[in-house]
Tab-separated table of C-alpha atoms in Angstrom:
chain	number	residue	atom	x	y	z
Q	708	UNK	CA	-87.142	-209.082	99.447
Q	709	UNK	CA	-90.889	-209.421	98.875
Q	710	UNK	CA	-93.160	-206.539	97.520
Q	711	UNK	CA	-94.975	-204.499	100.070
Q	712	UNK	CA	-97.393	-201.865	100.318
Q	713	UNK	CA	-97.440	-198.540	100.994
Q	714	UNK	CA	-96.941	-198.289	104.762
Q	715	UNK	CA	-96.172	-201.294	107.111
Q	716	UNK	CA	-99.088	-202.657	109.870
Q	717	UNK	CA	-97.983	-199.972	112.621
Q	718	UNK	CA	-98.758	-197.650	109.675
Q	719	UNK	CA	-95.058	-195.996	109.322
Q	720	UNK	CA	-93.877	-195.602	105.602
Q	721	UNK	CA	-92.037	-198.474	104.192
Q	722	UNK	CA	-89.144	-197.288	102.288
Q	723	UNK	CA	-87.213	-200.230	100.890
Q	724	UNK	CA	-87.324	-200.676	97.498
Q	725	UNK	CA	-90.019	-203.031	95.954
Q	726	UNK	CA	-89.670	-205.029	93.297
Q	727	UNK	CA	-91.372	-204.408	89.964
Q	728	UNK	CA	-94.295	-206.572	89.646
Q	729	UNK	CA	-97.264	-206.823	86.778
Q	730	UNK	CA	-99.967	-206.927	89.833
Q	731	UNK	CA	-99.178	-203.360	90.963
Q	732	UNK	CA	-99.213	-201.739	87.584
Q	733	UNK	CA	-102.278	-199.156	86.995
Q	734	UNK	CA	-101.212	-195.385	85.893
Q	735	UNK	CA	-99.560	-196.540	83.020
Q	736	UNK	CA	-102.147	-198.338	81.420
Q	737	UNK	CA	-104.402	-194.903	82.458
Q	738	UNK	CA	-102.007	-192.994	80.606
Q	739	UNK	CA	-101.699	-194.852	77.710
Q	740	UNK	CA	-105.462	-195.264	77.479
Q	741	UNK	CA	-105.771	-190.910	77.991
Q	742	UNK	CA	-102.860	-190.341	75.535
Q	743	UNK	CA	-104.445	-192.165	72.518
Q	744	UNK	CA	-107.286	-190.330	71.280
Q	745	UNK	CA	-109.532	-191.051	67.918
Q	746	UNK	CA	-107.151	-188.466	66.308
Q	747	UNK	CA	-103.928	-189.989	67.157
Q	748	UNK	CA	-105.675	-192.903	65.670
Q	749	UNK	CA	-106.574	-191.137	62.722
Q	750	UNK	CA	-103.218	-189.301	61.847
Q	751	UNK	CA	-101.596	-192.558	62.360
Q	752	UNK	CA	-103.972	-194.451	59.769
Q	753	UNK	CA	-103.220	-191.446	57.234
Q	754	UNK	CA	-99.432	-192.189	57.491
Q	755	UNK	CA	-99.907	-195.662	56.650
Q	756	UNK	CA	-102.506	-195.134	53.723
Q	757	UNK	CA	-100.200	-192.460	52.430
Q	758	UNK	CA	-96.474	-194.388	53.140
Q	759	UNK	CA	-97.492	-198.081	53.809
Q	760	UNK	CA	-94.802	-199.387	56.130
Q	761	UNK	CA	-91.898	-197.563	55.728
Q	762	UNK	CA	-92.436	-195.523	58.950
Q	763	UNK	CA	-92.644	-198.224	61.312
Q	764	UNK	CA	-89.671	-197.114	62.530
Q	765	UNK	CA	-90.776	-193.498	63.516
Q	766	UNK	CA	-93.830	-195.410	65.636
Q	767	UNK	CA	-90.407	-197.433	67.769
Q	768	UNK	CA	-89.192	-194.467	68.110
Q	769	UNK	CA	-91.891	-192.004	69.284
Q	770	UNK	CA	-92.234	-194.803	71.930
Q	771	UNK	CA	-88.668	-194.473	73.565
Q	772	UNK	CA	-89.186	-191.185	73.154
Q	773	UNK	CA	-92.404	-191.036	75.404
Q	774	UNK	CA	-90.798	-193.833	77.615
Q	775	UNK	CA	-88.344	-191.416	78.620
Q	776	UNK	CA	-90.578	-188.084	79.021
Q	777	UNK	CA	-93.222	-190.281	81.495
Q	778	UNK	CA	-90.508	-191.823	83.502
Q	779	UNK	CA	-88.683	-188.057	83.918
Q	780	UNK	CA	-92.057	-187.116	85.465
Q	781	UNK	CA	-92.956	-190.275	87.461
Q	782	UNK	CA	-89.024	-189.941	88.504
Q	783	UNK	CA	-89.357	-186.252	89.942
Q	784	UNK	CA	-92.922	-187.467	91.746
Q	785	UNK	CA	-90.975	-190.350	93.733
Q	786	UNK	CA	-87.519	-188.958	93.925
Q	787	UNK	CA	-88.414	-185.768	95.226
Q	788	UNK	CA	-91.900	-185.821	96.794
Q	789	UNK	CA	-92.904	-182.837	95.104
Q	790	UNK	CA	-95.205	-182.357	92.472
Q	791	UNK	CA	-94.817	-181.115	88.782
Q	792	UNK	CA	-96.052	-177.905	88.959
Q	793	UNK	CA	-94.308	-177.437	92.028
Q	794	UNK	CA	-91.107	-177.954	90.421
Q	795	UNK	CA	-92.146	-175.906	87.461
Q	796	UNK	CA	-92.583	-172.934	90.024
Q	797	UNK	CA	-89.592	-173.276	91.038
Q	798	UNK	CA	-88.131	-172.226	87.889
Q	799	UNK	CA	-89.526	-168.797	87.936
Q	800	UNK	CA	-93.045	-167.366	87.949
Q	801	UNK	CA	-93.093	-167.394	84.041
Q	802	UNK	CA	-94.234	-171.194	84.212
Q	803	UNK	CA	-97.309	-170.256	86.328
Q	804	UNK	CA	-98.505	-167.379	83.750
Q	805	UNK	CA	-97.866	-170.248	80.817
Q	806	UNK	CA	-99.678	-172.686	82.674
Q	807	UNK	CA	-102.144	-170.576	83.718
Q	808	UNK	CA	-103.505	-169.571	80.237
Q	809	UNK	CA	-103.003	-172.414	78.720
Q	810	UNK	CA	-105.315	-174.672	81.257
Q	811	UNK	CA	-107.889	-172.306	80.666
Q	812	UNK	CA	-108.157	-171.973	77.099
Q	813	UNK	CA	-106.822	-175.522	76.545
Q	814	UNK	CA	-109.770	-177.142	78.369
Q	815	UNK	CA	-112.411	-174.918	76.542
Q	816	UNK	CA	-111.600	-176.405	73.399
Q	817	UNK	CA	-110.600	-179.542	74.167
Q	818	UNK	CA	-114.062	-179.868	76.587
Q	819	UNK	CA	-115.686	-179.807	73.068
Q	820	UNK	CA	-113.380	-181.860	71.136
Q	821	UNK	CA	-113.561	-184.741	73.468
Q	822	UNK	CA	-117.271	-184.814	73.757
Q	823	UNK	CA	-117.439	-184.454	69.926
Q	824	UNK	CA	-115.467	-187.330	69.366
Q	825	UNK	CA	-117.298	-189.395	72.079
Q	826	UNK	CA	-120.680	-188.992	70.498
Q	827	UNK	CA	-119.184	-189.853	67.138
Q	828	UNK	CA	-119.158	-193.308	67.231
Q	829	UNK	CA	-122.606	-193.408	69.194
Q	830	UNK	CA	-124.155	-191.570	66.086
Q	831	UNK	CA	-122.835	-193.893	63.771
Q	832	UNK	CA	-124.112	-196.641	65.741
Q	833	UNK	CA	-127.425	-195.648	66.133
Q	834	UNK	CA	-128.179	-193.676	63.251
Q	835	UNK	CA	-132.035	-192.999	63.796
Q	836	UNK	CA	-130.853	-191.644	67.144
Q	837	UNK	CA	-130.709	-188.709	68.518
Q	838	UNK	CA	-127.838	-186.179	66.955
Q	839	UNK	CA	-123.719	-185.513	67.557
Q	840	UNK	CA	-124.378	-182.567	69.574
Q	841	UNK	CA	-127.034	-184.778	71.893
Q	842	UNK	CA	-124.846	-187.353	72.556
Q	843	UNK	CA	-121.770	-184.719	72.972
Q	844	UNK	CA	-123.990	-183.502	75.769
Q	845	UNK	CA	-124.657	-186.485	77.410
Q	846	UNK	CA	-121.084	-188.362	77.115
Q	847	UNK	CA	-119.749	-184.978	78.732
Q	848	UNK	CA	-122.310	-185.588	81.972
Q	849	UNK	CA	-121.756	-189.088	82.311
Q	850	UNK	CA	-117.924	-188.226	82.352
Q	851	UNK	CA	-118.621	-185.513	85.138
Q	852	UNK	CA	-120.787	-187.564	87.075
Q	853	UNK	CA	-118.231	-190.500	87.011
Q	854	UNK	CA	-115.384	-188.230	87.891
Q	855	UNK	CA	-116.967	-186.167	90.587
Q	856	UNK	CA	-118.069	-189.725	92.536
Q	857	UNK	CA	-115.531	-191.989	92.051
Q	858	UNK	CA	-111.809	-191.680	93.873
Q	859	UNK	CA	-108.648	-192.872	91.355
Q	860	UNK	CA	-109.100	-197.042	92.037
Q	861	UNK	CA	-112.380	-196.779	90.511
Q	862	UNK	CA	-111.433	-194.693	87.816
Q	863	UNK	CA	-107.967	-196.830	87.241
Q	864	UNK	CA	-110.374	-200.335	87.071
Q	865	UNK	CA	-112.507	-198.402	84.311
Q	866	UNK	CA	-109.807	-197.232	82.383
Q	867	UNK	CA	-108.482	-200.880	82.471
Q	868	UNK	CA	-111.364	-202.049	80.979
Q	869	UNK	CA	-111.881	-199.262	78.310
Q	870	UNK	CA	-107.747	-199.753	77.320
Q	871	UNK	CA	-108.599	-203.791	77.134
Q	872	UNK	CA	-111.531	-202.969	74.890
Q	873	UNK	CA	-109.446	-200.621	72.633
Q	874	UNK	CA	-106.337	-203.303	72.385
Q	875	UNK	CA	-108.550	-206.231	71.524
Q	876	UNK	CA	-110.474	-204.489	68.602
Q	877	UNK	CA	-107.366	-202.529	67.351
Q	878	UNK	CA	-105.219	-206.054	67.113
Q	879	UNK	CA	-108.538	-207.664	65.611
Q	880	UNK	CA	-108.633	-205.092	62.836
Q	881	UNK	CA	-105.387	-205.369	62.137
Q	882	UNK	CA	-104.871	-208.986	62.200
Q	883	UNK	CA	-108.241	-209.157	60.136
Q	884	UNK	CA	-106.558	-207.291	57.435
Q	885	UNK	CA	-103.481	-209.470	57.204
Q	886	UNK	CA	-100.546	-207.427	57.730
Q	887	UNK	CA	-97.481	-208.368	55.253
Q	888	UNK	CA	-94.680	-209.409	58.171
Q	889	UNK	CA	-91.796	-208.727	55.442
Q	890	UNK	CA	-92.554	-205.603	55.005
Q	891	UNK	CA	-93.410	-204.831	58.499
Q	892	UNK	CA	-89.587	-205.538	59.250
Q	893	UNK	CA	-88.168	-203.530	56.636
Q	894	UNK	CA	-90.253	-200.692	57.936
Q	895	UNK	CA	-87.747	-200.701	61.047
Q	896	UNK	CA	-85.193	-199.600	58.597
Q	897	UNK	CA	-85.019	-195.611	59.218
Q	898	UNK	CA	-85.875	-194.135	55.460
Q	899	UNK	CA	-87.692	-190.566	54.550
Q	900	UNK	CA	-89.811	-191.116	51.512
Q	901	UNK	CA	-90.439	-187.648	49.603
Q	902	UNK	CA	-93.201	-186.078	51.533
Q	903	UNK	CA	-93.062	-188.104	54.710
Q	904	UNK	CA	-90.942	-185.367	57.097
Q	905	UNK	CA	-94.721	-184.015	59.197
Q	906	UNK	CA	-95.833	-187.441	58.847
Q	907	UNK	CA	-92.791	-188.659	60.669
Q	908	UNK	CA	-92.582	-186.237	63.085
Q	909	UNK	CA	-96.047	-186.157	63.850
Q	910	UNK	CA	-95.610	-190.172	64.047
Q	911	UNK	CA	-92.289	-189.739	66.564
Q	912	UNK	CA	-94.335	-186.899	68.724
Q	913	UNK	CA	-97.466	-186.953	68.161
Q	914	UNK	CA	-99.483	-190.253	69.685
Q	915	UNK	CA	-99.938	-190.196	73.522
Q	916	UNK	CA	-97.797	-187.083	73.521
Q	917	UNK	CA	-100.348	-184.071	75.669
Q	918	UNK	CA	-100.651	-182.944	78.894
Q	919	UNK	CA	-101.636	-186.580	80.267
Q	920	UNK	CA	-98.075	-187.049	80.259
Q	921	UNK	CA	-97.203	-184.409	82.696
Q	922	UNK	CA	-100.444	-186.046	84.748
Q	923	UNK	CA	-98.228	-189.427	85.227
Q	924	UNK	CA	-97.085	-188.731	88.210
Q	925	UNK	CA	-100.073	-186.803	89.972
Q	926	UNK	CA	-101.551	-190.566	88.969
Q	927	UNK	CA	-98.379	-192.155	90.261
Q	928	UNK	CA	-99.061	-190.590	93.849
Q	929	UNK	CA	-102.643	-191.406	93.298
Q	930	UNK	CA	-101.882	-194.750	93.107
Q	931	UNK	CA	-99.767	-195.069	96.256
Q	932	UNK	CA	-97.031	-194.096	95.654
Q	933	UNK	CA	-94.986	-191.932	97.172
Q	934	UNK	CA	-91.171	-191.897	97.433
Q	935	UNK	CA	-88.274	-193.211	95.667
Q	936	UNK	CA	-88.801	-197.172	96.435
Q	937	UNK	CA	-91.406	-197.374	94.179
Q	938	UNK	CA	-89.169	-196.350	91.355
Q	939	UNK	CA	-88.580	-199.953	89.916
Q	940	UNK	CA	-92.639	-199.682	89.818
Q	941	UNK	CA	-93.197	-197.214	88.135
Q	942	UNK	CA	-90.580	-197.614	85.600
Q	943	UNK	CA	-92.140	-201.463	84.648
Q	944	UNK	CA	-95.703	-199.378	84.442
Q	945	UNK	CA	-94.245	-196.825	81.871
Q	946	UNK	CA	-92.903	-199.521	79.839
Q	947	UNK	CA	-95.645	-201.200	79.743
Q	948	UNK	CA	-97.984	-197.949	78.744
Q	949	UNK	CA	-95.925	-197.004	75.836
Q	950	UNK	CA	-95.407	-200.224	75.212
Q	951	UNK	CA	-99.152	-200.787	74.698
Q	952	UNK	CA	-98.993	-197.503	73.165
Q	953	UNK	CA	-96.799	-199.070	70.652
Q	954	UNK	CA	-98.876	-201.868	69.744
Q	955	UNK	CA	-101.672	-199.275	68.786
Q	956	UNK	CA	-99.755	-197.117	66.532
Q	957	UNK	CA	-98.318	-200.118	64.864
Q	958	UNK	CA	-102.096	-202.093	64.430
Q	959	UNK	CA	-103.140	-198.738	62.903
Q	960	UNK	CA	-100.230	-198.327	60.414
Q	961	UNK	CA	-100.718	-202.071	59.055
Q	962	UNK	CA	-104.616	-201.131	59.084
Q	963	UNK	CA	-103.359	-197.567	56.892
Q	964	UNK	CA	-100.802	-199.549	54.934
Q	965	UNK	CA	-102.986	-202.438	53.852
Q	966	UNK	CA	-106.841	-201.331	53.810
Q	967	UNK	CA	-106.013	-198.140	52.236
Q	968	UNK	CA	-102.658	-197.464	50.872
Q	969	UNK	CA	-103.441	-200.374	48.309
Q	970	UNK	CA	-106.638	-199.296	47.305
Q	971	UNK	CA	-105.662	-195.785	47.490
Q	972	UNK	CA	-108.901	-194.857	49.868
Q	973	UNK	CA	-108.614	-191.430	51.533
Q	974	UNK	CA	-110.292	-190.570	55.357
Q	975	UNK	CA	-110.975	-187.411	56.681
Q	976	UNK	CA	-109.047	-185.711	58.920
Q	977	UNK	CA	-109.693	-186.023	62.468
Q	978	UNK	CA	-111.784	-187.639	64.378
Q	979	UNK	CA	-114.402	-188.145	61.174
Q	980	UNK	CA	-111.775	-190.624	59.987
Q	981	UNK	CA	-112.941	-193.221	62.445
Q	982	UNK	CA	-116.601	-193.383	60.882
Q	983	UNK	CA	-114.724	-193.160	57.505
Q	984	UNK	CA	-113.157	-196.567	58.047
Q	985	UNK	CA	-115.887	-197.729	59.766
Q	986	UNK	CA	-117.980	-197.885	56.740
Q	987	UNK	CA	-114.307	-198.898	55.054
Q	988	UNK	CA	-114.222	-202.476	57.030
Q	989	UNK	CA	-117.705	-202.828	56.684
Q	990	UNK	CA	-117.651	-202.814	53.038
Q	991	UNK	CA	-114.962	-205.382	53.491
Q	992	UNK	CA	-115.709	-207.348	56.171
Q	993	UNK	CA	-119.412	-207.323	56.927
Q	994	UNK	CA	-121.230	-205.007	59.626
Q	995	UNK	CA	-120.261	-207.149	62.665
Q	996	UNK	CA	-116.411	-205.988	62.099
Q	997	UNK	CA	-117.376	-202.447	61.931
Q	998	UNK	CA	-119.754	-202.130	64.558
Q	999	UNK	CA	-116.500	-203.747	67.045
Q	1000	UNK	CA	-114.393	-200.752	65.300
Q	1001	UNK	CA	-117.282	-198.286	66.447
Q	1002	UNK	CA	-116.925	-199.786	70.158
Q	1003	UNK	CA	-113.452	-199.480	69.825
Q	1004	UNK	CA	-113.517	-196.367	68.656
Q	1005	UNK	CA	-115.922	-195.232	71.728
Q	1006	UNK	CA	-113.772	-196.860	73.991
Q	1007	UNK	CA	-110.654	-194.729	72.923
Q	1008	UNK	CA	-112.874	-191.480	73.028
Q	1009	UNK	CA	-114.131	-191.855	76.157
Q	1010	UNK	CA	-110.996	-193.033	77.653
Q	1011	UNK	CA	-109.448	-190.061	76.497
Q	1012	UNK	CA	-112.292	-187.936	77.909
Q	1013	UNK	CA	-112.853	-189.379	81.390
Q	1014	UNK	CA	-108.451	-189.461	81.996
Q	1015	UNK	CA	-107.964	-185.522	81.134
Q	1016	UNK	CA	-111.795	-184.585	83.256
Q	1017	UNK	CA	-109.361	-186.690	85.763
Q	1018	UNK	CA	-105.626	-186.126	85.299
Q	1019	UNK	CA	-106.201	-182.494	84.510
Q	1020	UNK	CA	-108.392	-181.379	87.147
Q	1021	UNK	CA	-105.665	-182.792	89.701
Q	1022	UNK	CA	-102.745	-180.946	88.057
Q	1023	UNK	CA	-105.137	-177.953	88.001
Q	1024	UNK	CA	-106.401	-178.603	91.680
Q	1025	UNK	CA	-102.429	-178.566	92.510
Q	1026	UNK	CA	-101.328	-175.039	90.219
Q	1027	UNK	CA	-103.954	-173.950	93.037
Q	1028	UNK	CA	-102.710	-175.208	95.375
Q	1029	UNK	CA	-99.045	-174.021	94.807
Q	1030	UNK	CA	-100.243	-170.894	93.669
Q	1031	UNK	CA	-101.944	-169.845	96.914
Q	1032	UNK	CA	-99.215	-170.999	98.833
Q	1033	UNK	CA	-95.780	-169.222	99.622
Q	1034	UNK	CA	-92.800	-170.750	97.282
Q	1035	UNK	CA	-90.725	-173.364	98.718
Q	1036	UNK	CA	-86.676	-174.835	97.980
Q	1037	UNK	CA	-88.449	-178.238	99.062
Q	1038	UNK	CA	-91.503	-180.321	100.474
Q	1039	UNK	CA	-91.823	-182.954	102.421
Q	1040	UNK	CA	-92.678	-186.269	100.428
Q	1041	UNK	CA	-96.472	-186.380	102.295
Q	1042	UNK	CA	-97.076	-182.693	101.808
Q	1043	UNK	CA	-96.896	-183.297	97.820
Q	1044	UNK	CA	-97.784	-186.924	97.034
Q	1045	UNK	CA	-99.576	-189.916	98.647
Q	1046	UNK	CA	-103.133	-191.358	97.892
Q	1047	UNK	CA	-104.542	-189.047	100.551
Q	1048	UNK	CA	-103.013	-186.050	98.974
Q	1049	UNK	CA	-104.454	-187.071	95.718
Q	1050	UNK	CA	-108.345	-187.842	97.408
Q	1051	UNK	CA	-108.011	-184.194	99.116
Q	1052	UNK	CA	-107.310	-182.744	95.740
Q	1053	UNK	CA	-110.302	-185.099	94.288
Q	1054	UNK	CA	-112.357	-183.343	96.588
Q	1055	UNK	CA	-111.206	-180.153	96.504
Q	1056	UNK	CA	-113.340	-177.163	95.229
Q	1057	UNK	CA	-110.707	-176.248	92.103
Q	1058	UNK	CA	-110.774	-180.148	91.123
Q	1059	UNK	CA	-114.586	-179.517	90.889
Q	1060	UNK	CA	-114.419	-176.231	89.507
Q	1061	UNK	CA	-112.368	-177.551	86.745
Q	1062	UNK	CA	-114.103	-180.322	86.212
Q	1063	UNK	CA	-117.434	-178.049	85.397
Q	1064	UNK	CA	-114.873	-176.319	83.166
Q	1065	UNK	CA	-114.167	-179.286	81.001
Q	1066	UNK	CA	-118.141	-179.610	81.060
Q	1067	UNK	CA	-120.148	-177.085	80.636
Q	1068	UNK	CA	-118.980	-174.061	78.873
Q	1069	UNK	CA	-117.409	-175.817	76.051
Q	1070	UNK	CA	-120.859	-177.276	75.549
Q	1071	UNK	CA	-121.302	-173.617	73.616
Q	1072	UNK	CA	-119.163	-174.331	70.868
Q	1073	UNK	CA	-121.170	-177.606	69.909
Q	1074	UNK	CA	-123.354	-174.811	68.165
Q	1075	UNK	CA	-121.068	-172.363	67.288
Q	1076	UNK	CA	-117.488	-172.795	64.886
Q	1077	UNK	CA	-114.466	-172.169	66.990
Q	1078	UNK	CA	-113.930	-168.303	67.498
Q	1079	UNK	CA	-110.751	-167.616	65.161
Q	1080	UNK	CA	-108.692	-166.167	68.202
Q	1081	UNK	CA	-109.508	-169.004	70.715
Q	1082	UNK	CA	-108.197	-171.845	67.515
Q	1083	UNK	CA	-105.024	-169.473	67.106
Q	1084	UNK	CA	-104.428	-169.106	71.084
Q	1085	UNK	CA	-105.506	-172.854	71.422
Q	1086	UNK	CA	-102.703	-173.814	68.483
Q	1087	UNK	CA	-100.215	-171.780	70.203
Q	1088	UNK	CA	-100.434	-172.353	73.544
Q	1089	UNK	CA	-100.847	-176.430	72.583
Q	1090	UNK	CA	-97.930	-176.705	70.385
Q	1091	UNK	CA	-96.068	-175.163	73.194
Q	1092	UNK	CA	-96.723	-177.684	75.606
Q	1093	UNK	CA	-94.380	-180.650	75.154
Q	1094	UNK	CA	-91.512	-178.708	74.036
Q	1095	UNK	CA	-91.920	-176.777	77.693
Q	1096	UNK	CA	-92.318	-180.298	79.810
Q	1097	UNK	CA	-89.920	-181.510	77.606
Q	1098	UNK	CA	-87.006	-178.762	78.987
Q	1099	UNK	CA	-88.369	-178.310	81.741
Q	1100	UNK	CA	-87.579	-181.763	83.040
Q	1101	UNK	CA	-84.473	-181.542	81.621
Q	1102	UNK	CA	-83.643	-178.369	83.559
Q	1103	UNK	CA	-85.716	-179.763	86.863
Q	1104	UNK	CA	-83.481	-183.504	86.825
Q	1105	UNK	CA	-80.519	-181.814	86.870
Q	1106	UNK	CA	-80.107	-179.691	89.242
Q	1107	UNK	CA	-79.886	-179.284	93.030
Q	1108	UNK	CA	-83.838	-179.636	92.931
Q	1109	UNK	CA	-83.441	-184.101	92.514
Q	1110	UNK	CA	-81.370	-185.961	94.871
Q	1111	UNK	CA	-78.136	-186.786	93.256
Q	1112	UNK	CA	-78.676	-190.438	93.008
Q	1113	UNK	CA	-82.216	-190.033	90.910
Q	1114	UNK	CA	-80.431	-186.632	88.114
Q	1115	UNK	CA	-80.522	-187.657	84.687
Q	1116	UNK	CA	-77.757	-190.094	83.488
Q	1117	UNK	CA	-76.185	-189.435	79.828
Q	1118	UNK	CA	-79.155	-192.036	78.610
Q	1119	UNK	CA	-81.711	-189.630	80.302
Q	1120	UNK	CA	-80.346	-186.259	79.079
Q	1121	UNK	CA	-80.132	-187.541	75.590
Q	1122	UNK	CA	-84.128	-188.927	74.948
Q	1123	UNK	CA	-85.117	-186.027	76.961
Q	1124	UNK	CA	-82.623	-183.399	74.280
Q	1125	UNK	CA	-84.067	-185.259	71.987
Q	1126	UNK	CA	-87.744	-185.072	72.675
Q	1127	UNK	CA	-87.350	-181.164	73.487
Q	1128	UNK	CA	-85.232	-180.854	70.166
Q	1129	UNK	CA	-88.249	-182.807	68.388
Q	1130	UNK	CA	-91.003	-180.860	70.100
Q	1131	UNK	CA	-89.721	-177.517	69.343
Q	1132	UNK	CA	-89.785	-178.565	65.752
Q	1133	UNK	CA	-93.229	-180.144	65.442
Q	1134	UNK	CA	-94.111	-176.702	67.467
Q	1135	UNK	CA	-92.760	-174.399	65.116
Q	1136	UNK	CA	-94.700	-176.491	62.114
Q	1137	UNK	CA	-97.839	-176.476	64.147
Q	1138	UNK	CA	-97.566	-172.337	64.472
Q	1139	UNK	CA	-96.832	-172.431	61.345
Q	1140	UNK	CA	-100.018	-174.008	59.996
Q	1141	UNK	CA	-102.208	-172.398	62.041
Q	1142	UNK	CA	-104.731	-170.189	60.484
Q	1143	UNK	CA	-102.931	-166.988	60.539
């Protein structure tokens, strides 16, 4: 039977199942673009400088693992036309006070972060320019602006182009550095060198693992659609987004493993890396190559930036939305999802109100360090995160709450065990290493 859209020409919903087809895909590749930040990218290029190869495995890995966790939440979108935090409510009002402070806090830091690392790669650019904290400013408005006017096809087409831009330069890089292919294979053999454990981890949970995952499915609905026959959809768009994923987190361990691990080169930590092996490849390969990293690089930032001012402000819009309203066992599949749900909440007053959030009063700590309790409530709270989406699903796709035919199978329940068992580890570290 041939793929249709949404509703049929007497404009009743069409609920036979479509096939999966590359034309229709689009949240995935916004995830994947809003997952990988200049961090990720970072952390990644630090395993590889510091282990070469031998974790190639833990990238494979850490994409099942995020295969599963996005289709769990894409699953519960179509299979039960409610929304995330609506299910999460339904587990008891304890997920509204988490969720509550940690959106708040959350997006002041991060609000900074993301403009910080936006304006990064401008600076280095245009050196004579204006300063980081200028173009932190103005990367944060033209993210506002683009949010606040444009509706999620817009913003889907941008993010295509900003996730091409990113895949080109990344596979560039790393094909311009010659990766060894031998050892690339033996790197799928699962070994721990001494020292490698957080590295591992971090590799396995860390890249494309935040909140954007648990804003799949608001993007899912965004897209059109809205109910179970669009599973087969949405589970060839998740593959592909971690998929893509993949590619990155490999390109960046052969970029680790052969521009630096042989020559012994160290980057800085975070974001700051980037420019660090900017002025690596350009030392190497001549100023053209680095100035493409640098537009990579910007590409990745920004991505990041405008798909949480987006994907957030929708789940926030919805915790809202719930919030105001009386609980509920169930709701209708057009009460929770659908493209005209998601351009209501677009133009909601929370969506905007969070969106000035994200903007405006982070714009404070461009001149001020981090207040010690908002890092230690910003570590907490953040570390917390993917362990609680992580069980939560797990609780949420199997019980009464999914349709029988759409619970977890034994494949399901296991990568989602695993990914809250994993989680709740890399959590405990993170606590741990916070700045007590």
């Amino acid at each position: 039977m041939a793929e249709t859209s949404a509703t049929t020409e007497t404009g009743e919903p069409a609920s036979h199942p479509r096939k999966s087809s590359w034309k229709y895909i689009g949240p995935g590749i916004v995830v994947a673009a809003t997952g990988v930040g200049a961090g990720d990218l970072v952390a990644t290029l630090i395993a590889g400088s510091k282990f070469g190869y031998t974790l190639m495995w833990a990238a494979v890995i850490g994409c099942l693992v995020k295969i599963s966790l996005a289709e769990a939440a894409g699953r519960w979108h179509l299979a039960t036309g409610r929304t995330l935090f609506d299910g999460w409510r339904s587990l008891g009002p304890w997920t509204t006070v988490y969720f509550a402070i940690y959106v708040v806090v959350w997006g002041f830091i991060y609000g900074a972060t993301a403009m910080s690392s936006s304006a990064l790669p401008i600076v280095a650019l245009f050196p004579d320019g204006p300063g980081l904290k200028f173009w932190a400013i103005v990367t944060g408005l033209i993210g506002l602006t683009f949010v606040w006017f444009n509706r999620y096809a817009v913003f889907e087409k941008v993010m295509t182009v900003l996730i091409g831009i990113m895949f080109v330069v990344v596979v560039y890089v790393a094909a311009r550095v010659v990766p060894d292919v031998g050892a690339s294979f033996a790197g799928l053999v699962p070994v721990l060198p001494d020292g490698s454990l957080l590295y591992t981890l971090g590799l396995i949970g860390g890249v494309g693992g935040t909140i954007t995952m648990a804003a799949y499915g608001y993007w899912v609905n965004a897209k059109g659609w809205s109910d179970s026959s669009w599973m087969k959809v949405m589970r060839l768009d998740n593959r592909v987004a971690y998929i893509t994923t993949g590619v990155f987190v490999v390109a960046m361990l052969i970029v680790g493993a052969e521009l630096l691990h042989a020559s012994q080169i160290a980057l800085t930590s975070g974001d700051r890396g980037l420019v660090d092996l900017g002025k690596v490849l350009e030392d190497r390969f001549g100023a053209g190559t680095a100035k493409l990293f640098l537009i990579g690089f910007l590409a990745t930032s920004f991505s990041s930036l405008i798909g949480v001012w987006h994907g957030v402000s929708l789940m926030f819009a919805d915790f809202v939305e719930r919030f105001r309203a009386p609980a509920a066992p169930a709701a209708p599949a057009e009460e929770g999802a659908g493209p005209a749900v998601a351009d209501r909440r677009q133009r909601s007053l929370p969506f905007r109100a969070y969106l000035l959030w994200l903007t405006f009063p982070p714009m404070a700590l461009l001149w001020l360090d981090e207040p010690f309790g908002l890092v230690i409530a910003y570590g907490v709270l953040g570390a917390f995160f993917m362990p609680f989406l992580a069980l939560t699903l797990l609780w949420l796709l199997n019980s009464s709450r999914t349709p029988r035919e759409w619970r977890n199978g034994w494949l399901s329940n296991g990568m989602l065990a695993l990914a809250g068992l994993l989680f709740v580890v890399l959590c405990v570290q993170q606590v741990r290493d916070l700045p007590w």
